PDB file of C-alpha atoms in Angstrom:
ATOM      1  CA  MET Y   1     122.508 118.813  48.673  1.00  0.00           C
ATOM      2  CA  SER Y   2     123.432 121.258  45.910  1.00  0.00           C
ATOM      3  CA  ILE Y   3     124.582 124.883  45.720  1.00  0.00           C
ATOM      4  CA  ARG Y   4     124.267 127.195  42.738  1.00  0.00           C
ATOM      5  CA  LEU Y   5     124.628 130.885  41.932  1.00  0.00           C
ATOM      6  CA  ILE Y   6     121.523 132.548  40.490  1.00  0.00           C
ATOM      7  CA  SER Y   7     120.859 136.029  39.116  1.00  0.00           C
ATOM      8  CA  ALA Y   8     117.893 138.403  39.040  1.00  0.00           C
ATOM      9  CA  GLY Y   9     119.082 139.914  35.760  1.00  0.00           C
ATOM     10  CA  ALA Y  10     120.901 142.975  34.463  1.00  0.00           C
ATOM     11  CA  PRO Y  11     122.239 145.636  36.860  1.00  0.00           C
ATOM     12  CA  ASP Y  12     120.239 148.786  37.484  1.00  0.00           C
ATOM     13  CA  ALA Y  13     121.283 152.278  36.378  1.00  0.00           C
ATOM     14  CA  ALA Y  14     123.597 152.555  39.395  1.00  0.00           C
ATOM     15  CA  GLY Y  15     125.349 149.292  38.500  1.00  0.00           C
ATOM     16  CA  LYS Y  16     123.818 147.238  41.296  1.00  0.00           C
ATOM     17  CA  ALA Y  17     122.758 143.682  40.480  1.00  0.00           C
ATOM     18  CA  LEU Y  18     121.111 141.005  42.592  1.00  0.00           C
ATOM     19  CA  PHE Y  19     122.551 137.516  42.747  1.00  0.00           C
ATOM     20  CA  ALA Y  20     122.036 134.764  45.328  1.00  0.00           C
ATOM     21  CA  LEU Y  21     123.348 131.491  46.627  1.00  0.00           C
ATOM     22  CA  GLU Y  22     120.595 128.923  46.246  1.00  0.00           C
ATOM     23  CA  ILE Y  23     121.167 125.992  48.602  1.00  0.00           C
ATOM     24  CA  ASP Y  24     118.971 122.963  48.020  1.00  0.00           C
ATOM     25  CA  MET Y  25     119.020 120.860  51.205  1.00  0.00           C
ATOM     26  CA  PRO Y  26     116.694 118.298  52.814  1.00  0.00           C
ATOM     27  CA  GLU Y  27     114.313 119.798  55.375  1.00  0.00           C
ATOM     28  CA  ASP Y  28     116.343 118.367  58.280  1.00  0.00           C
ATOM     29  CA  THR Y  29     119.629 119.836  57.004  1.00  0.00           C
ATOM     30  CA  LYS Y  30     120.797 123.330  57.889  1.00  0.00           C
ATOM     31  CA  THR Y  31     123.278 126.059  57.135  1.00  0.00           C
ATOM     32  CA  TYR Y  32     124.118 129.159  59.153  1.00  0.00           C
ATOM     33  CA  TRP Y  33     123.318 132.865  59.472  1.00  0.00           C
ATOM     34  CA  ARG Y  34     125.975 135.617  59.272  1.00  0.00           C
ATOM     35  CA  VAL Y  35     126.616 135.046  62.999  1.00  0.00           C
ATOM     36  CA  PRO Y  36     126.488 131.251  63.138  1.00  0.00           C
ATOM     37  CA  GLY Y  37     126.235 130.877  66.912  1.00  0.00           C
ATOM     38  CA  GLU Y  38     128.144 128.727  69.356  1.00  0.00           C
ATOM     39  CA  THR Y  39     128.845 125.704  67.152  1.00  0.00           C
ATOM     40  CA  GLY Y  40     128.011 126.821  63.612  1.00  0.00           C
ATOM     41  CA  LEU Y  41     130.448 127.295  60.757  1.00  0.00           C
ATOM     42  CA  PRO Y  42     130.549 130.774  59.187  1.00  0.00           C
ATOM     43  CA  THR Y  43     129.818 131.369  55.516  1.00  0.00           C
ATOM     44  CA  GLU Y  44     132.814 132.654  53.548  1.00  0.00           C
ATOM     45  CA  LEU Y  45     132.436 134.232  50.095  1.00  0.00           C
ATOM     46  CA  ASP Y  46     135.462 135.031  47.924  1.00  0.00           C
ATOM     47  CA  PHE Y  47     134.828 137.088  44.776  1.00  0.00           C
ATOM     48  CA  SER Y  48     138.500 137.913  44.152  1.00  0.00           C
ATOM     49  CA  ALA Y  49     138.628 135.957  40.867  1.00  0.00           C
ATOM     50  CA  SER Y  50     135.694 137.929  39.436  1.00  0.00           C
ATOM     51  CA  THR Y  51     136.030 140.534  36.695  1.00  0.00           C
ATOM     52  CA  GLY Y  52     133.855 143.587  36.200  1.00  0.00           C
ATOM     53  CA  ILE Y  53     132.625 143.867  39.789  1.00  0.00           C
ATOM     54  CA  ARG Y  54     133.616 146.135  42.661  1.00  0.00           C
ATOM     55  CA  GLY Y  55     132.402 145.048  46.061  1.00  0.00           C
ATOM     56  CA  HIS Y  56     129.459 143.050  47.297  1.00  0.00           C
ATOM     57  CA  ASP Y  57     126.942 143.108  50.114  1.00  0.00           C
ATOM     58  CA  GLN Y  58     125.685 139.808  51.553  1.00  0.00           C
ATOM     59  CA  LEU Y  59     122.014 140.133  52.536  1.00  0.00           C
ATOM     60  CA  TRP Y  60     120.817 137.780  55.265  1.00  0.00           C
ATOM     61  CA  PRO Y  61     117.170 136.715  55.708  1.00  0.00           C
ATOM     62  CA  PHE Y  62     115.982 136.562  59.311  1.00  0.00           C
ATOM     63  CA  PRO Y  63     117.193 133.205  60.751  1.00  0.00           C
ATOM     64  CA  LEU Y  64     115.795 130.584  63.083  1.00  0.00           C
ATOM     65  CA  ARG Y  65     117.160 130.314  66.614  1.00  0.00           C
ATOM     66  CA  GLU Y  66     118.100 126.683  67.328  1.00  0.00           C
ATOM     67  CA  PHE Y  67     119.021 125.095  70.658  1.00  0.00           C
ATOM     68  CA  SER Y  68     120.674 121.705  70.237  1.00  0.00           C
ATOM     69  CA  GLY Y  69     122.775 119.773  72.734  1.00  0.00           C
ATOM     70  CA  GLY Y  70     122.826 122.771  75.055  1.00  0.00           C
ATOM     71  CA  TYR Y  71     124.196 125.128  72.396  1.00  0.00           C
ATOM     72  CA  LEU Y  72     122.637 128.036  70.521  1.00  0.00           C
ATOM     73  CA  ASP Y  73     122.994 128.569  66.774  1.00  0.00           C
ATOM     74  CA  TYR Y  74     121.282 130.735  64.142  1.00  0.00           C
ATOM     75  CA  VAL Y  75     120.292 128.654  61.147  1.00  0.00           C
ATOM     76  CA  TYR Y  76     118.327 128.075  57.954  1.00  0.00           C
ATOM     77  CA  PHE Y  77     116.762 124.677  57.267  1.00  0.00           C
ATOM     78  CA  GLY Y  78     115.959 123.130  53.902  1.00  0.00           C
ATOM     79  CA  HIS Y  79     115.814 125.113  50.675  1.00  0.00           C
ATOM     80  CA  THR Y  80     117.573 128.438  51.323  1.00  0.00           C
ATOM     81  CA  VAL Y  81     118.271 131.495  49.168  1.00  0.00           C
ATOM     82  CA  LEU Y  82     120.905 133.977  50.381  1.00  0.00           C
ATOM     83  CA  PRO Y  83     120.805 137.215  48.324  1.00  0.00           C
ATOM     84  CA  ILE Y  84     123.964 139.081  47.330  1.00  0.00           C
ATOM     85  CA  GLU Y  85     124.091 142.624  45.945  1.00  0.00           C
ATOM     86  CA  LEU Y  86     127.018 143.202  43.583  1.00  0.00           C
ATOM     87  CA  ASN Y  87     128.382 146.469  42.206  1.00  0.00           C
ATOM     88  CA  ILE Y  88     128.911 145.830  38.494  1.00  0.00           C
ATOM     89  CA  THR Y  89     131.539 147.949  36.716  1.00  0.00           C
ATOM     90  CA  ASP Y  90     131.629 145.979  33.442  1.00  0.00           C
ATOM     91  CA  PRO Y  91     128.520 144.104  32.266  1.00  0.00           C
ATOM     92  CA  ALA Y  92     130.793 141.916  30.133  1.00  0.00           C
ATOM     93  CA  GLY Y  93     132.590 140.696  33.256  1.00  0.00           C
ATOM     94  CA  THR Y  94     132.225 137.410  35.114  1.00  0.00           C
ATOM     95  CA  VAL Y  95     131.097 136.735  38.660  1.00  0.00           C
ATOM     96  CA  ASP Y  96     133.490 134.072  39.940  1.00  0.00           C
ATOM     97  CA  LEU Y  97     132.671 132.989  43.488  1.00  0.00           C
ATOM     98  CA  GLU Y  98     134.360 130.553  45.832  1.00  0.00           C
ATOM     99  CA  ALA Y  99     131.912 129.790  48.643  1.00  0.00           C
ATOM    100  CA  THR Y 100     132.449 127.862  51.860  1.00  0.00           C
ATOM    101  CA  LEU Y 101     129.405 127.077  53.996  1.00  0.00           C
ATOM    102  CA  GLY Y 102     128.733 124.984  57.061  1.00  0.00           C
ATOM    103  CA  ILE Y 103     126.213 122.251  56.246  1.00  0.00           C
ATOM    104  CA  CYS Y 104     124.832 120.085  59.053  1.00  0.00           C
ATOM    105  CA  SER Y 105     122.553 117.063  59.279  1.00  0.00           C
ATOM    106  CA  ASP Y 106     123.838 114.181  61.416  1.00  0.00           C
ATOM    107  CA  ILE Y 107     127.321 115.660  61.139  1.00  0.00           C
ATOM    108  CA  CYS Y 108     128.609 119.130  60.233  1.00  0.00           C
ATOM    109  CA  VAL Y 109     130.977 119.655  57.324  1.00  0.00           C
ATOM    110  CA  PRO Y 110     132.283 122.685  55.422  1.00  0.00           C
ATOM    111  CA  ALA Y 111     130.867 122.541  51.893  1.00  0.00           C
ATOM    112  CA  GLN Y 112     132.899 124.272  49.188  1.00  0.00           C
ATOM    113  CA  ALA Y 113     131.800 125.326  45.720  1.00  0.00           C
ATOM    114  CA  ARG Y 114     133.186 127.426  42.872  1.00  0.00           C
ATOM    115  CA  LEU Y 115     130.375 129.123  40.981  1.00  0.00           C
ATOM    116  CA  THR Y 116     130.382 131.437  37.959  1.00  0.00           C
ATOM    117  CA  LEU Y 117     127.837 133.536  36.058  1.00  0.00           C
ATOM    118  CA  PRO Y 118     127.996 136.462  33.637  1.00  0.00           C
ATOM    119  CA  ALA Y 119     127.968 139.792  35.468  1.00  0.00           C
ATOM    120  CA  SER Y 120     124.916 140.752  33.412  1.00  0.00           C
ATOM    121  CA  GLU Y 121     122.431 138.382  31.803  1.00  0.00           C
ATOM    122  CA  ASP Y 122     120.492 139.542  28.738  1.00  0.00           C
ATOM    123  CA  HIS Y 123     117.791 136.938  29.294  1.00  0.00           C
ATOM    124  CA  PRO Y 124     117.400 136.453  33.056  1.00  0.00           C
ATOM    125  CA  ASP Y 125     115.467 133.561  34.523  1.00  0.00           C
ATOM    126  CA  ALA Y 126     112.192 134.999  35.871  1.00  0.00           C
ATOM    127  CA  VAL Y 127     111.823 132.143  38.363  1.00  0.00           C
ATOM    128  CA  ASN Y 128     115.268 132.805  39.829  1.00  0.00           C
ATOM    129  CA  ALA Y 129     114.499 136.516  40.049  1.00  0.00           C
ATOM    130  CA  LEU Y 130     111.314 135.683  41.971  1.00  0.00           C
ATOM    131  CA  ARG Y 131     113.228 133.422  44.373  1.00  0.00           C
ATOM    132  CA  ILE Y 132     115.666 136.230  45.119  1.00  0.00           C
ATOM    133  CA  ARG Y 133     112.867 138.761  45.656  1.00  0.00           C
ATOM    134  CA  GLN Y 134     111.099 136.379  48.033  1.00  0.00           C
ATOM    135  CA  ALA Y 135     114.302 135.940  50.071  1.00  0.00           C
ATOM    136  CA  LEU Y 136     114.820 139.709  50.136  1.00  0.00           C
ATOM    137  CA  ALA Y 137     111.402 140.095  51.754  1.00  0.00           C
ATOM    138  CA  ASP Y 138     112.810 138.298  54.829  1.00  0.00           C
ATOM    139  CA  VAL Y 139     115.966 140.436  55.099  1.00  0.00           C
ATOM    140  CA  PRO Y 140     115.653 142.882  58.031  1.00  0.00           C
ATOM    141  CA  LEU Y 141     115.241 146.507  56.974  1.00  0.00           C
ATOM    142  CA  ALA Y 142     116.751 149.488  58.752  1.00  0.00           C
ATOM    143  CA  TRP Y 143     114.067 150.776  61.135  1.00  0.00           C
ATOM    144  CA  ASP Y 144     112.329 153.913  59.845  1.00  0.00           C
ATOM    145  CA  GLU Y 145     108.847 153.475  61.255  1.00  0.00           C
ATOM    146  CA  GLY Y 146     108.706 156.350  63.737  1.00  0.00           C
ATOM    147  CA  SER Y 147     109.377 155.939  67.468  1.00  0.00           C
ATOM    148  CA  GLU Y 148     112.286 153.685  68.282  1.00  0.00           C
ATOM    149  CA  PRO Y 149     111.519 150.014  69.082  1.00  0.00           C
ATOM    150  CA  ALA Y 150     114.627 149.629  71.264  1.00  0.00           C
ATOM    151  CA  GLY Y 151     116.552 151.916  73.583  1.00  0.00           C
ATOM    152  CA  THR Y 152     119.848 151.499  75.369  1.00  0.00           C
ATOM    153  CA  VAL Y 153     121.817 148.260  75.610  1.00  0.00           C
ATOM    154  CA  ARG Y 154     123.767 147.822  78.838  1.00  0.00           C
ATOM    155  CA  LEU Y 155     126.077 145.178  80.248  1.00  0.00           C
ATOM    156  CA  LEU Y 156     124.977 143.753  83.598  1.00  0.00           C
ATOM    157  CA  ASN Y 157     127.429 144.543  86.377  1.00  0.00           C
ATOM    158  CA  ASP Y 158     127.949 140.846  87.039  1.00  0.00           C
ATOM    159  CA  GLY Y 159     128.861 140.299  83.369  1.00  0.00           C
ATOM    160  CA  SER Y 160     126.286 137.544  82.856  1.00  0.00           C
ATOM    161  CA  ALA Y 161     124.059 139.243  80.289  1.00  0.00           C
ATOM    162  CA  ILE Y 162     123.148 142.416  78.463  1.00  0.00           C
ATOM    163  CA  ALA Y 163     119.966 144.369  79.205  1.00  0.00           C
ATOM    164  CA  VAL Y 164     118.011 145.795  76.261  1.00  0.00           C
ATOM    165  CA  GLU Y 165     115.271 148.382  76.620  1.00  0.00           C
ATOM    166  CA  ILE Y 166     112.399 147.591  74.256  1.00  0.00           C
ATOM    167  CA  ASP Y 167     108.948 148.779  73.278  1.00  0.00           C
ATOM    168  CA  SER Y 168     106.979 145.535  73.131  1.00  0.00           C
ATOM    169  CA  THR Y 169     104.204 147.277  71.200  1.00  0.00           C
ATOM    170  CA  ARG Y 170     106.674 147.813  68.348  1.00  0.00           C
ATOM    171  CA  LEU Y 171     108.538 144.498  68.263  1.00  0.00           C
ATOM    172  CA  ASP Y 172     108.110 140.868  69.284  1.00  0.00           C
ATOM    173  CA  PRO Y 173     110.398 140.501  72.340  1.00  0.00           C
ATOM    174  CA  ALA Y 174     110.844 136.758  71.813  1.00  0.00           C
ATOM    175  CA  SER Y 175     112.212 137.338  68.306  1.00  0.00           C
ATOM    176  CA  LEU Y 176     115.030 139.693  69.354  1.00  0.00           C
ATOM    177  CA  ILE Y 177     118.518 138.709  68.184  1.00  0.00           C
ATOM    178  CA  VAL Y 178     121.564 140.712  69.259  1.00  0.00           C
ATOM    179  CA  ALA Y 179     124.726 140.159  67.238  1.00  0.00           C
ATOM    180  CA  GLY Y 180     128.133 141.755  67.514  1.00  0.00           C
ATOM    181  CA  GLY Y 181     129.725 140.279  64.418  1.00  0.00           C
ATOM    182  CA  ALA Y 182     131.349 136.968  63.589  1.00  0.00           C
ATOM    183  CA  ASP Y 183     134.205 137.555  66.055  1.00  0.00           C
ATOM    184  CA  GLY Y 184     132.008 138.873  68.863  1.00  0.00           C
ATOM    185  CA  PRO Y 185     130.308 136.973  71.675  1.00  0.00           C
ATOM    186  CA  VAL Y 186     127.105 135.006  71.178  1.00  0.00           C
ATOM    187  CA  PHE Y 187     124.127 136.465  73.014  1.00  0.00           C
ATOM    188  CA  GLY Y 188     121.412 134.036  74.071  1.00  0.00           C
ATOM    189  CA  ALA Y 189     117.652 134.163  73.673  1.00  0.00           C
ATOM    190  CA  PRO Y 190     115.871 137.115  75.324  1.00  0.00           C
ATOM    191  CA  GLN Y 191     114.635 136.481  78.855  1.00  0.00           C
ATOM    192  CA  LYS Y 192     112.114 138.350  80.991  1.00  0.00           C
ATOM    193  CA  SER Y 193     113.280 140.816  83.598  1.00  0.00           C
ATOM    194  CA  PRO Y 194     111.421 142.421  86.520  1.00  0.00           C
ATOM    195  CA  GLN Y 195     111.010 145.529  84.350  1.00  0.00           C
ATOM    196  CA  ALA Y 196     108.303 145.337  81.701  1.00  0.00           C
ATOM    197  CA  ASN Y 197     110.340 147.300  79.166  1.00  0.00           C
ATOM    198  CA  LEU Y 198     113.568 145.338  79.626  1.00  0.00           C
ATOM    199  CA  VAL Y 199     114.786 141.997  78.312  1.00  0.00           C
ATOM    200  CA  LEU Y 200     118.022 140.265  79.233  1.00  0.00           C
ATOM    201  CA  LEU Y 201     120.169 138.250  76.860  1.00  0.00           C
ATOM    202  CA  PRO Y 202     122.756 135.965  78.496  1.00  0.00           C
ATOM    203  CA  ILE Y 203     126.327 135.997  77.257  1.00  0.00           C
ATOM    204  CA  MET Y 204     127.079 132.472  76.061  1.00  0.00           C
ATOM    205  CA  GLY Y 205     130.473 130.950  76.789  1.00  0.00           C
ATOM    206  CA  LYS Y 206     133.536 132.650  78.218  1.00  0.00           C
ATOM    207  CA  THR Y 207     133.976 136.256  77.105  1.00  0.00           C
ATOM    208  CA  ASP Y 208     136.299 139.123  77.943  1.00  0.00           C
ATOM    209  CA  ASN Y 209     133.484 141.352  79.148  1.00  0.00           C
ATOM    210  CA  SER Y 210     135.792 144.359  79.354  1.00  0.00           C
ATOM    211  CA  ALA Y 211     135.736 144.377  75.550  1.00  0.00           C
ATOM    212  CA  LEU Y 212     131.938 144.639  75.434  1.00  0.00           C
ATOM    213  CA  ASP Y 213     131.682 148.199  76.741  1.00  0.00           C
ATOM    214  CA  GLY Y 214     131.438 150.370  73.623  1.00  0.00           C
ATOM    215  CA  MET Y 215     130.905 147.452  71.239  1.00  0.00           C
ATOM    216  CA  GLU Y 216     128.446 148.132  68.416  1.00  0.00           C
ATOM    217  CA  VAL Y 217     125.749 145.479  68.033  1.00  0.00           C
ATOM    218  CA  GLU Y 218     122.905 144.889  65.599  1.00  0.00           C
ATOM    219  CA  LEU Y 219     119.442 144.239  67.026  1.00  0.00           C
ATOM    220  CA  SER Y 220     117.285 142.211  64.627  1.00  0.00           C
ATOM    221  CA  PHE Y 221     113.631 141.526  65.375  1.00  0.00           C
ATOM    222  CA  MET Y 222     110.220 140.725  63.942  1.00  0.00           C
ATOM    223  CA  THR Y 223     107.217 143.040  63.827  1.00  0.00           C
ATOM    224  CA  PRO Y 224     103.752 142.761  62.239  1.00  0.00           C
ATOM    225  CA  MET Y 225     105.324 144.603  59.279  1.00  0.00           C
ATOM    226  CA  GLY Y 226     108.187 142.127  58.886  1.00  0.00           C
ATOM    227  CA  ALA Y 227     111.829 141.973  59.974  1.00  0.00           C
ATOM    228  CA  PHE Y 228     113.789 145.086  60.975  1.00  0.00           C
ATOM    229  CA  GLU Y 229     117.099 145.969  62.584  1.00  0.00           C
ATOM    230  CA  VAL Y 230     118.730 148.815  64.480  1.00  0.00           C
ATOM    231  CA  SER Y 231     122.298 149.461  65.635  1.00  0.00           C
ATOM    232  CA  ARG Y 232     123.182 150.163  69.237  1.00  0.00           C
ATOM    233  CA  THR Y 233     126.331 150.526  71.349  1.00  0.00           C
ATOM    234  CA  ILE Y 234     126.717 148.504  74.546  1.00  0.00           C
ATOM    235  CA  GLU Y 235     127.017 150.854  77.514  1.00  0.00           C
ATOM    236  CA  ALA Y 236     128.507 150.405  80.977  1.00  0.00           C
ATOM    237  CA  GLY Y 237     126.918 148.105  83.534  1.00  0.00           C
ATOM    238  CA  THR Y 238     123.472 148.104  85.065  1.00  0.00           C
ATOM    239  CA  ASP Y 239     122.183 146.582  88.304  1.00  0.00           C
ATOM    240  CA  ALA Y 240     119.289 144.810  86.558  1.00  0.00           C
ATOM    241  CA  THR Y 241     118.874 141.187  87.598  1.00  0.00           C
ATOM    242  CA  VAL Y 242     118.129 138.167  85.487  1.00  0.00           C
ATOM    243  CA  ASP Y 243     114.666 136.618  85.825  1.00  0.00           C
ATOM    244  CA  ALA Y 244     114.591 132.920  84.932  1.00  0.00           C
ATOM    245  CA  LEU Y 245     117.725 132.961  82.826  1.00  0.00           C
ATOM    246  CA  GLY Y 246     118.126 129.635  81.117  1.00  0.00           C
ATOM    247  CA  GLN Y 247     114.465 128.697  81.525  1.00  0.00           C
TER     248      GLN Y 247
END
C-alpha cells in the first residue's frame, strides 16, 4: 500500500488548484469516506505546515456501503483518488500535508504520511490530472436539476429511525446516504415504508435522539445523471412505522 500527493497543475485565475491523495491499495483493502461509519477510522488532513495556501476543501467521491460483522461503514476499496481543492495565495509556496487514514484488510490500522508538492507546477503530469478529473466525476454535485428529489426528514417518535420523503423517479432510493458529520450518528441503509414516497433509515448504535431535532444532514444519492446531494434539517417526530428494518 502506498500514498502520494498528486496535482492537476497550476491554479486557475481565482487561485484554486486541484490536488489529490492517491492511495494504491490491493482490491480487498479499504479506506473510509468522510463519515467512516460505525467502525471506520476518519481521514485527517493537516496542511498547517504549508506555505502559500489559504484553506482547502476535501472532495469525496460517492462511497460504497459495506456491512461487515454486523456493522455499517462507508468505504473505498482498492486504488482510490481523493481530490482536494486548495486556495493558492503564492504559487512559489509549498503544499505540506500530514495525512492520517484508516486502512483495513485483515486488520485496521491508522496509516500516516507526510507529503509535499510545489503549490504550482509549471509542467503538470497529464496522467495525474486525468486521475483527479475522473475522481471528481464521482463527487456528488449540489442538486440543481429542477424539482426536488427529497423532501422533509423527520425523526420517528420512537427514536429508532429517520423518515425521508423522496421522489423515486429522481433518485435511486437504495443509494441514499444520510450523514450528519463525523461527530453525528450513523444512519443505516434505507428501508421500505408503507408509504411509497418514504424511506426509513435506522439510527445505528446508541444516540441522544434529543440532539437530532434541528440537526442539519447531507443526503447523497445516485441518479441516472450521476451523484448528487442536498442538505436538509431533521424535524420533529413522525408516526411512520418501520417496514422490515434490518432485513
